[in-house]
XYZ file of C-alpha atoms in Angstrom:
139
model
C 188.043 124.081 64.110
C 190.961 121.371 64.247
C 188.636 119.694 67.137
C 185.743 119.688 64.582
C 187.849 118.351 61.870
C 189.376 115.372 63.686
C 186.135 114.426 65.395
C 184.894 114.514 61.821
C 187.632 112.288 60.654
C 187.049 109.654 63.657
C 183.535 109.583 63.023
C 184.294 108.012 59.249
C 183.831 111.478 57.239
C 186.293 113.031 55.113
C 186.543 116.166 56.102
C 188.477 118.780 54.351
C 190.415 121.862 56.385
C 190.492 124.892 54.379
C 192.316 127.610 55.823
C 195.840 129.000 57.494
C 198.085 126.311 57.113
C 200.519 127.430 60.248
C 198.232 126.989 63.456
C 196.957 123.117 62.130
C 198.031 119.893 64.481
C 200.347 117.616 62.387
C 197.707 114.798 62.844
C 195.281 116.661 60.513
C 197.587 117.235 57.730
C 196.021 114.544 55.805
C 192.483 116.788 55.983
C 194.213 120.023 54.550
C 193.743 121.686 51.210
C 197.448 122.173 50.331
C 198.277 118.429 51.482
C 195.606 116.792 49.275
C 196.396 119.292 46.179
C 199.806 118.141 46.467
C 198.843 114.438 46.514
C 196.653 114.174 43.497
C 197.519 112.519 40.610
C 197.964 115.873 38.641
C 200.526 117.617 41.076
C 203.742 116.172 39.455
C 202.412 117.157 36.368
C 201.725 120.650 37.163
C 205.121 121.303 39.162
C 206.509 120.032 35.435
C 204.183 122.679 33.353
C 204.971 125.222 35.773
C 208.620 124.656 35.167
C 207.905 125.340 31.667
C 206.431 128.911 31.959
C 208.742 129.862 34.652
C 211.419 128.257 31.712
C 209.695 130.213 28.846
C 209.315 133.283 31.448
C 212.881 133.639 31.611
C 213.406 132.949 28.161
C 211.209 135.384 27.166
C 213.024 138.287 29.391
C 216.344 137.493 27.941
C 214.575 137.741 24.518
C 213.496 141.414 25.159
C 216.725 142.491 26.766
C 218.621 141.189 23.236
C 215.535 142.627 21.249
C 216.415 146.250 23.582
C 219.894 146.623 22.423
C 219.414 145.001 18.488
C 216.697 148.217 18.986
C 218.818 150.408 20.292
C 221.567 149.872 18.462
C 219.396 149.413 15.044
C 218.187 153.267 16.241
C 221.536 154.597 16.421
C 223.148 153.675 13.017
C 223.504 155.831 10.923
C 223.522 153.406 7.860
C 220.678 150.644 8.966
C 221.833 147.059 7.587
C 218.982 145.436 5.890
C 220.018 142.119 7.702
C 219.883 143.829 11.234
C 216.589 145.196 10.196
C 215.104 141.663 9.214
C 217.089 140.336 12.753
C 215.094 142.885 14.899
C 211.935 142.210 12.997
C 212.406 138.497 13.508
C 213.677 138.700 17.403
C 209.809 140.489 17.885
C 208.132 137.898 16.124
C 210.149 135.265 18.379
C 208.609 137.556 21.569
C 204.984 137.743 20.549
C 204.994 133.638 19.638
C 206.865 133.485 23.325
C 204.546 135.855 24.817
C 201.153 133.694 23.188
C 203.114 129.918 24.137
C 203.376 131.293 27.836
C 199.866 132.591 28.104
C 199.084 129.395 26.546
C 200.620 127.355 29.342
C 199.402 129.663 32.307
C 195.941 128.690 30.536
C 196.891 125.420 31.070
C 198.167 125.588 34.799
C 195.006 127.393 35.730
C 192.509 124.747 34.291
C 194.693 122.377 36.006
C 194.878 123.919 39.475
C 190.569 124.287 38.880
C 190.291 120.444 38.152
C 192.335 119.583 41.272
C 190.406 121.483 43.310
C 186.964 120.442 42.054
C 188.209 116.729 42.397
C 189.298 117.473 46.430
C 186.411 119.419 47.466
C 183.990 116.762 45.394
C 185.875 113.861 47.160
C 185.300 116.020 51.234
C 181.963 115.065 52.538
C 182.243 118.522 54.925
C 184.396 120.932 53.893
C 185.444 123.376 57.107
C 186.650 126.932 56.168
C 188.310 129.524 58.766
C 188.082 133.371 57.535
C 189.740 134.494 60.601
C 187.569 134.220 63.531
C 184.912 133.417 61.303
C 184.106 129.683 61.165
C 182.286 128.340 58.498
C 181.075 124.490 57.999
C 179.149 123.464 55.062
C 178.129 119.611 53.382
């Protein structure tokens, strides 16, 4: 396929290689999936967003072990504070709002990874796919 690609390329097309990134020549980088996704103009911003969820992600998990053992501990008194109960209450309200932000921003990422994608195959005028040893070539 790489011999298809770069004859494409010489010939004044802009062909775009879609497929295992390991067995392509170095000189047809420029014509690969992952190498134009990570030179549009949106890549920065979506290594920044997904900095955020995997930021909120963590968040969120440190959250629900603290929410655990307020639980837990809330479970085994044998005189429940009011104020502890309101705390726990509160500490699961702060999860579901984390839980809906995240969701939120993998929303996000997703509409951005479809956008870049439409925008690189729209831009190829032949788009070359290997599935295995299936080669598939369309305009």
């Amino acid at each position: 396929m790489d011999n298809l690609v770069e004859g494409m390329a010489r010939a004044g097309l802009m062909p775009l290689r879609v497929g295992f990134q390991g067995n392509i020549r170095s000189s047809l980088l420029p014509h690969s999936l992952d190498f134009k996704l990570q030179s549009h103009h949106l890549y920065p911003t979506l290594e920044g967003v997904k900095s955020d969820a995997d930021a909120l992600a963590k968040d969120l998990r440190r959250k629900q072990t603290a929410y655990s053992k307020a639980l837990l501990k809330l479970k085994e008194s044998q005189t429940p504070n009011k104020n502890k109960m309101t705390r726990v209450a509160n500490m699961l309200k702060d999860i579901t709002t984390m839980k809906l932000r995240h969701k939120g921003i993998e929303k996000k990422i997703y509409a951005m990874r479809q956008e870049m994608l439409r925008d690189v195959v729209s831009d190829a005028d032949v788009v070359s796919v290997v599935l295995g040893a299936l080669f598939l070539q369309t305009n």
